[in-house]
Coordinates of C-alpha atoms and ligand atoms in Angstrom, one line a residue:
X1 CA 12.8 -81.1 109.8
X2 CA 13.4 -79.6 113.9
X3 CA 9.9 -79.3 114.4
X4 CA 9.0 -77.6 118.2
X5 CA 5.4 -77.4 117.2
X6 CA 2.5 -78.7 119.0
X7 CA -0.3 -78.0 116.6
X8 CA -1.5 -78.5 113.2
X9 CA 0.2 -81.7 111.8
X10 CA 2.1 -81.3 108.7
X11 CA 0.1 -83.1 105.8
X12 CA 1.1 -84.2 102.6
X13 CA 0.5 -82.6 99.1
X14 CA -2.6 -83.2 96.9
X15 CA -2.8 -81.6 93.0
X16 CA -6.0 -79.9 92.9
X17 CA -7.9 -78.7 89.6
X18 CA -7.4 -75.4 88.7
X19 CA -9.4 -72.8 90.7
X20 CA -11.3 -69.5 89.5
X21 CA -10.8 -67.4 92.4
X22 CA -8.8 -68.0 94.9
X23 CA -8.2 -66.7 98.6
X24 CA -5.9 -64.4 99.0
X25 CA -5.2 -62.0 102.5
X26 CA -4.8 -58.4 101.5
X27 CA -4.4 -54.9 103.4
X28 CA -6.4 -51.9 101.9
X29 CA -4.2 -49.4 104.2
X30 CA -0.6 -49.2 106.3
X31 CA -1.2 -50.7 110.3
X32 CA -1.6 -53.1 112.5
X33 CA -3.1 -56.8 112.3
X34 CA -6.6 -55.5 112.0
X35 CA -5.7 -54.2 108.3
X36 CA -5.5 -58.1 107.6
X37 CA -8.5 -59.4 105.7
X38 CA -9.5 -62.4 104.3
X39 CA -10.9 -62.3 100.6
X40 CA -12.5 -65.7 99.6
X41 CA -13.6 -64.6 96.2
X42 CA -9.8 -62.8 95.0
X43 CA -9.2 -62.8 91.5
X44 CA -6.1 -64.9 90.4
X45 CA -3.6 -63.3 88.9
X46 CA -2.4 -62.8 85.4
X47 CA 0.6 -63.7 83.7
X48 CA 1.8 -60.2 82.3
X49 CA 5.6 -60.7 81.5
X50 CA 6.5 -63.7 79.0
X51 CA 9.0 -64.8 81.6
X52 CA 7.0 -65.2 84.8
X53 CA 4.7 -67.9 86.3
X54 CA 1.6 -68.6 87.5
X55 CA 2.6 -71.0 90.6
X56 CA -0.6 -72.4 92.9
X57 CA 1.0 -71.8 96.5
X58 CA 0.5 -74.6 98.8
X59 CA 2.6 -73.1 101.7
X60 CA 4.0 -69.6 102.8
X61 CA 6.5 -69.0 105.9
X62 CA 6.0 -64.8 107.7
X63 CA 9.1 -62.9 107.9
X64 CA 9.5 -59.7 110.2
X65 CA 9.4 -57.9 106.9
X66 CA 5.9 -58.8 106.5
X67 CA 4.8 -57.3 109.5
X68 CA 6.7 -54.6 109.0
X69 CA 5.1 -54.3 105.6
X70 CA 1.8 -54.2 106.5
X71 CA 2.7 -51.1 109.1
X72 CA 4.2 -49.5 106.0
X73 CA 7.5 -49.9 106.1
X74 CA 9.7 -49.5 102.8
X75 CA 6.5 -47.9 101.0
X76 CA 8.1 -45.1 99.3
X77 CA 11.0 -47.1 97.9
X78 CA 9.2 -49.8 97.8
X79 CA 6.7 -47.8 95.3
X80 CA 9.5 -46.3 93.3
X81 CA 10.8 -49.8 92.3
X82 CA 7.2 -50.7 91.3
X83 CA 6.7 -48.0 88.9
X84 CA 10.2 -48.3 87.4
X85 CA 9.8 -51.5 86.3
X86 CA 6.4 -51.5 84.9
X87 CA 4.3 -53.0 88.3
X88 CA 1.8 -49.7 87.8
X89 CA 2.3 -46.5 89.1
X90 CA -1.2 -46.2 91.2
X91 CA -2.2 -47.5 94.5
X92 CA -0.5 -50.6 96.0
X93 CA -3.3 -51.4 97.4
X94 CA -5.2 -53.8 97.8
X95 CA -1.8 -55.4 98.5
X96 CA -1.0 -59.1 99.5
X97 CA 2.1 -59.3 102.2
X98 CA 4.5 -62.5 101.7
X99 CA 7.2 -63.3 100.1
X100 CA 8.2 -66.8 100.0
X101 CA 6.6 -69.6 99.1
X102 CA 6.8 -73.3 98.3
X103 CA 3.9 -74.4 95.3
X104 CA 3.2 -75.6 92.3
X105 CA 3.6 -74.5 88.4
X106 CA 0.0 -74.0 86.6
X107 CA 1.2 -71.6 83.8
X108 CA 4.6 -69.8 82.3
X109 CA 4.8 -66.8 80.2
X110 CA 5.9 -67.8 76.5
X111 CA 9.7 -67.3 77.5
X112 CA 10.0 -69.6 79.9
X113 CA 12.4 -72.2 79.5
X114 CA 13.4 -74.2 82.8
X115 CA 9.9 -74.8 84.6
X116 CA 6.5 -76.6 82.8
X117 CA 2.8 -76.7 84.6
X118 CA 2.9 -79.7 87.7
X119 CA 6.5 -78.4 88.1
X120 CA 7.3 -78.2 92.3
X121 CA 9.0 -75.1 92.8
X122 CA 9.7 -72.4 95.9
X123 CA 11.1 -69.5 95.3
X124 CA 11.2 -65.6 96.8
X125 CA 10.1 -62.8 95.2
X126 CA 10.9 -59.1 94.7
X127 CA 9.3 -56.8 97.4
X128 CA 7.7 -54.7 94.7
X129 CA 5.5 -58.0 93.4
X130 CA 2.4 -58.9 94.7
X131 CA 3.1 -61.2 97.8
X132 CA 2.4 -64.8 98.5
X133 CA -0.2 -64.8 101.5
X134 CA -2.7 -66.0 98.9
X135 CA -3.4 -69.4 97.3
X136 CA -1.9 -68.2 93.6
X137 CA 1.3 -65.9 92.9
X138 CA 3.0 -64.8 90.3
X139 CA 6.9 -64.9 90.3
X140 CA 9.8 -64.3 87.7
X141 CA 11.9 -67.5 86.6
X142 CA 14.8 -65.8 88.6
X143 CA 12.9 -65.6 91.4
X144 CA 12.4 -69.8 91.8
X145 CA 14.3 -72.8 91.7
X146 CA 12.7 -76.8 91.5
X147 CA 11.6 -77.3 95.7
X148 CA 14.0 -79.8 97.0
X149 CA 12.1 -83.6 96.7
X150 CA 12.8 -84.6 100.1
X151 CA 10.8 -81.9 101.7
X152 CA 6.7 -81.4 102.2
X153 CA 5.9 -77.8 100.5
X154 CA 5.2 -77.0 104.6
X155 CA 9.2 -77.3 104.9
X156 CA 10.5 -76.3 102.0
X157 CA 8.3 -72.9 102.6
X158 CA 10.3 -72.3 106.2
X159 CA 13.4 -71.4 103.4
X160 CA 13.7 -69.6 100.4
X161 CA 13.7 -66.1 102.0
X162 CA 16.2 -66.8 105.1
X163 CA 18.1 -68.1 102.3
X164 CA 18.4 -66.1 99.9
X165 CA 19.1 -63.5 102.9
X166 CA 21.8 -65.3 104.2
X167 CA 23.2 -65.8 100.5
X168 CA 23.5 -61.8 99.6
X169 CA 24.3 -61.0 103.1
X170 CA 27.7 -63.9 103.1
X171 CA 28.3 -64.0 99.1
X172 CA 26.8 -61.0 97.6
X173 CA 27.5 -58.2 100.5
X174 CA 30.2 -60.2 102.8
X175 CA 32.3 -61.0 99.8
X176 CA 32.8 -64.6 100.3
X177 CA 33.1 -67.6 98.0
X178 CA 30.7 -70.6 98.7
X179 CA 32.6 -73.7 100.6
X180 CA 35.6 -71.3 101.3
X181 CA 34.9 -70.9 104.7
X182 CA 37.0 -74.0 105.6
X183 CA 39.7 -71.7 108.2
X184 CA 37.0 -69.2 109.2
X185 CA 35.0 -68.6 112.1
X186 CA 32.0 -66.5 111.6
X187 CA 29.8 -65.2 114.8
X188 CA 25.8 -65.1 113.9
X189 CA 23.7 -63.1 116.0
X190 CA 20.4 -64.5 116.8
X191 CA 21.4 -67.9 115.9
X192 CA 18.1 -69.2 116.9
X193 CA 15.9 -67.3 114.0
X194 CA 14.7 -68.1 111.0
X195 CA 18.2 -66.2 109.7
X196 CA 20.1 -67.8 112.2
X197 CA 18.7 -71.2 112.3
X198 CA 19.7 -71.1 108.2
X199 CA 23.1 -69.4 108.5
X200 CA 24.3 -71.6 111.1
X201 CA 23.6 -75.0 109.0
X202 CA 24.9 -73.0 106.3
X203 CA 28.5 -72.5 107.0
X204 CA 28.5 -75.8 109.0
X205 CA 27.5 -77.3 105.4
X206 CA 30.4 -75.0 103.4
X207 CA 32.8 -76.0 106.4
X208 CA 32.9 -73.1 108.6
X209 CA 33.3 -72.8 112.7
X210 CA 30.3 -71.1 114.2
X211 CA 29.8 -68.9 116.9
X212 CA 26.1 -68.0 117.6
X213 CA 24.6 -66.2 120.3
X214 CA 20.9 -66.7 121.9
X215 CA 18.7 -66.8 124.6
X216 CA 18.3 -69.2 127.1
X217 CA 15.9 -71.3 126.1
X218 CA 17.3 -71.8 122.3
X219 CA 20.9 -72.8 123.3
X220 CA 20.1 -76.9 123.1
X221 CA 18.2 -76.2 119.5
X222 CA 21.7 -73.8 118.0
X223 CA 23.9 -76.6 119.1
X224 CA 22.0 -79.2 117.5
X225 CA 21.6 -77.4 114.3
X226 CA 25.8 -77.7 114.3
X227 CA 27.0 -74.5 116.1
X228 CA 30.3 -75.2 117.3
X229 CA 30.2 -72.5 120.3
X230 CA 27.1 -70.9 121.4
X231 CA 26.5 -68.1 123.9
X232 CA 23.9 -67.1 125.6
X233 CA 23.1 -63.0 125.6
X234 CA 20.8 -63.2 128.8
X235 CA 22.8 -65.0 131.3
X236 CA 26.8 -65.2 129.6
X237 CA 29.2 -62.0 129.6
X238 CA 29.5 -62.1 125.5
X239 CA 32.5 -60.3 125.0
X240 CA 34.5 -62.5 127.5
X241 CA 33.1 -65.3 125.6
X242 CA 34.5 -64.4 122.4
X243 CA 37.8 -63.0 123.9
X244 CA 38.7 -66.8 125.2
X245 CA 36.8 -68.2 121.9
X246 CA 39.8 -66.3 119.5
X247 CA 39.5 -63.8 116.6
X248 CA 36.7 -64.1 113.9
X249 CA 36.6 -63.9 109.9
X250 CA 33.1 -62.7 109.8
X251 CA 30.0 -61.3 112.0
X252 CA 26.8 -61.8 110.4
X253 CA 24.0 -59.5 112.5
X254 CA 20.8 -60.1 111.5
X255 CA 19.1 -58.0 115.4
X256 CA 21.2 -54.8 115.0
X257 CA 22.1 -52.7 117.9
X258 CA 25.0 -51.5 120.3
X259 CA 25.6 -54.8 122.1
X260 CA 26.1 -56.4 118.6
X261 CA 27.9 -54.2 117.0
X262 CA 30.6 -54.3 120.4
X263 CA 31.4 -57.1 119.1
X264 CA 33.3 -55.8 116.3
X265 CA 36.6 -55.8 117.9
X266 CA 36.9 -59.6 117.7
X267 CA 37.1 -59.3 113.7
X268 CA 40.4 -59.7 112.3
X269 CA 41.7 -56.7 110.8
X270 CA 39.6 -55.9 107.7
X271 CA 37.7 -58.7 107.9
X272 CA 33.3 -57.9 107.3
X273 CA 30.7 -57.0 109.8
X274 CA 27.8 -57.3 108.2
X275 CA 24.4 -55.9 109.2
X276 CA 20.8 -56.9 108.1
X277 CA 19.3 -54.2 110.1
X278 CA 20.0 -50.8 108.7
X279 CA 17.8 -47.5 108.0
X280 CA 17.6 -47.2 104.0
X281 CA 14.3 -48.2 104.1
X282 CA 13.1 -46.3 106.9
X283 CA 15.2 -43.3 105.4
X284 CA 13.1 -43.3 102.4
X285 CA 9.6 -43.8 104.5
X286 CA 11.1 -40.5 106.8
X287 CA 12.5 -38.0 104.4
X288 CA 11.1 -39.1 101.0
X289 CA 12.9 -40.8 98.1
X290 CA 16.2 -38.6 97.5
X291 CA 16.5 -37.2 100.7
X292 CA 16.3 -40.8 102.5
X293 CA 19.1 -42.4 100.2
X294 CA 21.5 -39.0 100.7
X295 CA 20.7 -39.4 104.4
X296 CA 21.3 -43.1 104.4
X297 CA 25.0 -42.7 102.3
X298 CA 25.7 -40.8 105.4
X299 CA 24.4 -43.8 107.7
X300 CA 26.3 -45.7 105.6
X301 CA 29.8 -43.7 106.1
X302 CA 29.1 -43.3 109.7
X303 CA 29.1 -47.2 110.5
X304 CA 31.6 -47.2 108.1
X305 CA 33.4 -45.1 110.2
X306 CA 32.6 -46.3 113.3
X307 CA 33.5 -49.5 112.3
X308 CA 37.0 -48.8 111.5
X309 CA 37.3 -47.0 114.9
X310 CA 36.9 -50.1 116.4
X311 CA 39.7 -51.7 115.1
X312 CA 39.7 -51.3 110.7
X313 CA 36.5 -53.2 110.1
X314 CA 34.7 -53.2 106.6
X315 CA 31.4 -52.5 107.9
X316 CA 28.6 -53.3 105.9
X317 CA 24.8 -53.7 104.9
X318 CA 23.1 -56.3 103.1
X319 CA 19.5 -57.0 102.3
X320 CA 17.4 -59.7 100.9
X321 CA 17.6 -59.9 97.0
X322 CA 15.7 -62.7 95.0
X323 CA 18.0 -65.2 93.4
X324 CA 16.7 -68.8 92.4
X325 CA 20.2 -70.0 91.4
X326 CA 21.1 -69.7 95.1
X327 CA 18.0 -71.7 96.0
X328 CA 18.7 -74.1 93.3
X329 CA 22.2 -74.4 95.4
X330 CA 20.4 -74.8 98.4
X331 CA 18.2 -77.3 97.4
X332 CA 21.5 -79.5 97.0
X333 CA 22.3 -78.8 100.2
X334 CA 18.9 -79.8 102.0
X335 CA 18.2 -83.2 99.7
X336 CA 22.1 -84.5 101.1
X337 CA 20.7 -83.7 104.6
X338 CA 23.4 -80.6 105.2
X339 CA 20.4 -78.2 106.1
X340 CA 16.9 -79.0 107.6
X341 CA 14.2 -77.0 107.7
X342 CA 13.6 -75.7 111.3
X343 CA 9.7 -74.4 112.0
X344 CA 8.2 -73.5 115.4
X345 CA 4.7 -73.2 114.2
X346 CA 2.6 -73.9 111.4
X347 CA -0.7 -72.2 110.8
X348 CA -4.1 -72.6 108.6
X349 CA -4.4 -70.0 105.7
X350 CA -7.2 -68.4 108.0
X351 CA -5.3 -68.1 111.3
X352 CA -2.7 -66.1 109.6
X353 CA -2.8 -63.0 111.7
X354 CA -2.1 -65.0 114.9
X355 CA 1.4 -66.2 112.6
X356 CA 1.9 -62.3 112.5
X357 CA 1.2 -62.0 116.1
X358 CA 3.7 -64.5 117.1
X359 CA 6.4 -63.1 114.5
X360 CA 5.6 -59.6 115.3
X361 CA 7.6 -61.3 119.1
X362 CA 11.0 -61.8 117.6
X363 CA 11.5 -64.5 119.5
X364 CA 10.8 -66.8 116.8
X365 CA 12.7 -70.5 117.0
X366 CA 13.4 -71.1 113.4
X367 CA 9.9 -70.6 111.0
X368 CA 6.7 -69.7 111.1
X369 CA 4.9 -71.6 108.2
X370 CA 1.5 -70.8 106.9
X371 CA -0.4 -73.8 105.0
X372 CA -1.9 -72.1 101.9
X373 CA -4.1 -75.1 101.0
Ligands
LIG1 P1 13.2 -64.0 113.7 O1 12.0 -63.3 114.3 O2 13.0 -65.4 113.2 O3 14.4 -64.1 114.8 C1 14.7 -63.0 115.6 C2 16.0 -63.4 116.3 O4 16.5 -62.2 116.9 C3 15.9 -64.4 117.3 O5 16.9 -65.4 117.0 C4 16.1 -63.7 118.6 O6 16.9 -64.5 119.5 C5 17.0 -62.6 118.2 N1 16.9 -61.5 119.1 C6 15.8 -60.7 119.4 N2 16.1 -59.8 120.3 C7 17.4 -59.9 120.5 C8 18.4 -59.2 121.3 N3 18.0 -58.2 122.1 N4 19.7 -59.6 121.3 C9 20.1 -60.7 120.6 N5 19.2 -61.4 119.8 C10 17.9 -61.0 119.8 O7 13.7 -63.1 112.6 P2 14.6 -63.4 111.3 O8 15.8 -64.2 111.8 O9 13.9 -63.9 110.2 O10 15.1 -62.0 110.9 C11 15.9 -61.2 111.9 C12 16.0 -59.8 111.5 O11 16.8 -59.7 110.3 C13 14.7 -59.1 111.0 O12 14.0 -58.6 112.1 C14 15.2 -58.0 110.2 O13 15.5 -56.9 110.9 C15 16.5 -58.6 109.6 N6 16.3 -59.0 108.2 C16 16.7 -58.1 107.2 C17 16.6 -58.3 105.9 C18 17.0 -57.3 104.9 O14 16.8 -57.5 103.7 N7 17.8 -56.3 105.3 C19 16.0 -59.6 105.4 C20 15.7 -60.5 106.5 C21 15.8 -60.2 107.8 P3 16.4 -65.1 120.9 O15 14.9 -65.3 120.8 O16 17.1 -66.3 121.1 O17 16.6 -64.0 121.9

């Protein structure tokens, strides 16, 4: 694991016995970090669905979605999806932000074939579940894969969402086949996130060239992770840098934004652009349900048609969507040593809002990991 933290050693895994109550961090209402509080006494949660888990988290990473979650972002969607499929219909809250993890098994529902309790799993889960800044979880067998063995659950945590990101964003969304990205060059904005830092040992692993771009101080940890050219936004002209580096197959953009999206005109002619950052949640928070996904189709056909203004680009968005048989692929990948975790900081369960203080900079150099134990 690239580890640039200076704190809170990583330590290794103990099986506990089976707890009660647990603690768990909830909100009670939509805002900033002082909505965050600690419950030692939460109830555990039940199994409801005979083919979901009861997993004993040992380690979570925070995403930006979390902390834009816990400002209320994606509610009204986010709600809809819960009462479609059965989560309840009533309040969210109290609500539990997270959603990756890295635990272990201590029940399955009675349909549940792959995973038995002691099992090591990580896995990331739906947006509409309860989340995983708590000691227990549940989470659907397609939501997990077995943890890779050569990682602590600190490590393994940094990963599951990034990755299953990057997977619906390249495979999914950018319509390309795993280890076909031999010939291509694909740009990554942000190479040094947690999205970056994934996607770039990604397509090095599936045999792509990478272009990423970054600040400053991230340029030594974006080549060591494998990028083959790397530019950095504060101090380089971008556009001059991709004009001498040659035409691309693929821009994944996971910051969103004019500058970004200039680069466009280095695809090759109806090659992807694709774009993690795009309103259809914010849509739905703004206008309401229906009105938020008609406005977004016309988001959606404007970039669309912007895109191809600047020089026949298929232009579009992608978004997280849980998938353990990715993960299960991905876990292959990080046992041969093609990807390694990459955490900045790793925090105690009860220092968690000072994780969402430091993600809530976007400046993050690979993971922020919180230690659940
Ligand atoms: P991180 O906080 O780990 O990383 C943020 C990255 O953004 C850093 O690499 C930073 O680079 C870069 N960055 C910040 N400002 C700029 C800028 N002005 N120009 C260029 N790069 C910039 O976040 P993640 O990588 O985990 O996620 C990134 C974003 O992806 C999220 O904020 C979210 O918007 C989107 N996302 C969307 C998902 C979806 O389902 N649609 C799912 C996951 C993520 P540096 O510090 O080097 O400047």
């Amino acid at each position: 694991c690239y580890s640039t933290q200076t704190e809170n050693k990583i330590t290794t895994v103990e099986k506990k016995k089976p707890k009660r109550r647990m603690k768990a961090w909830y909100i009670y209402q939509y805002g900033g970090n002082e909505e965050l509080t600690l419950s030692e006494e939460a109830k555990i949660p039940e199994i409801t669905s005979p083919k979901d888990l009861l997993i004993e988290i040992q380690a979570a990473s925070v995403n930006p979605i979390d902390v834009v979650m816990r400002g209320g972002y994606g509610r009204n969607l986010i709600n809809k999806m819960r009462t479609w499929l059965g989560r309840g219909s009533g309040s969210e809250f109290p609500l539990t932000l997270g959603r990756d993890f890295s635990g272990i098994v201590r029940q399955t529902g009675h349909l549940v074939t792959r995973y038995k309790p002691g099992d090591e799993v990580w896995g990331a889960l739906a947006g509409q579940r309860q989340g995983t800044h708590a000691q227990f979880c549940i989470a659907g067998e397609n939501e997990i894969s077995k943890k890779p063995s050569s990682l602590s659950h600190i490590e393994a945590a940094s990963l599951p969402y990034v990755a299953t990101t990057t997977w619906a964003a390249l495979i999914t969304m950018g319509h390309m086949r795993e280890n076909s990205f031999h010939d291509k060059r694909v740009l990554i904005h942000g190479g040094s996130g947690g999205i970056g830092t994934f996607a770039v040992q990604l397509i090095k692993a599936w045999g792509g060239e990478v272009v990423a771009t970054c600040s400053t101080d991230a340029v030594a940890l974006v080549k060591h992770i494998g990028a083959d050219h790397v530019i950095d936004y504060r101090t380089e002209d971008v556009l001059s840098r991709l004009g001498d580096i040659g035409k691309l197959d693929l821009i994944l953009d996971p910051v969103g934004g004019e500058a970004q999206e200039a680069t466009m005109k280095f695809l090759r002619p109806y090659h992807n652009y694709v774009t993690l950052v795009f309103p259809l949640l914010p849509n739905a928070d703004k206008h309401g349900f229906l009105a938020g996904m008609a406005k977004s189709a016309v988001d959606l056909n404007f970039g669309i048609t912007k895109g191809i203004s600047k020089g026949l680009t298929s232009y579009r968005w992608a978004f997280f969507i849980p998938n353990g048989e990715a993960l299960k692929k991905v876990a292959v990948l990080v046992d041969s040593g093609k990807i390694q975790p990459v955490i900045d900081k790793v925090f105690k369960l009860d220092e968690l809002p000072l994780a969402y203080e430091k993600v809530e900079q976007k400046h993050g150099r690979g993971k922020t990991v919180i230690d659940m134990r």
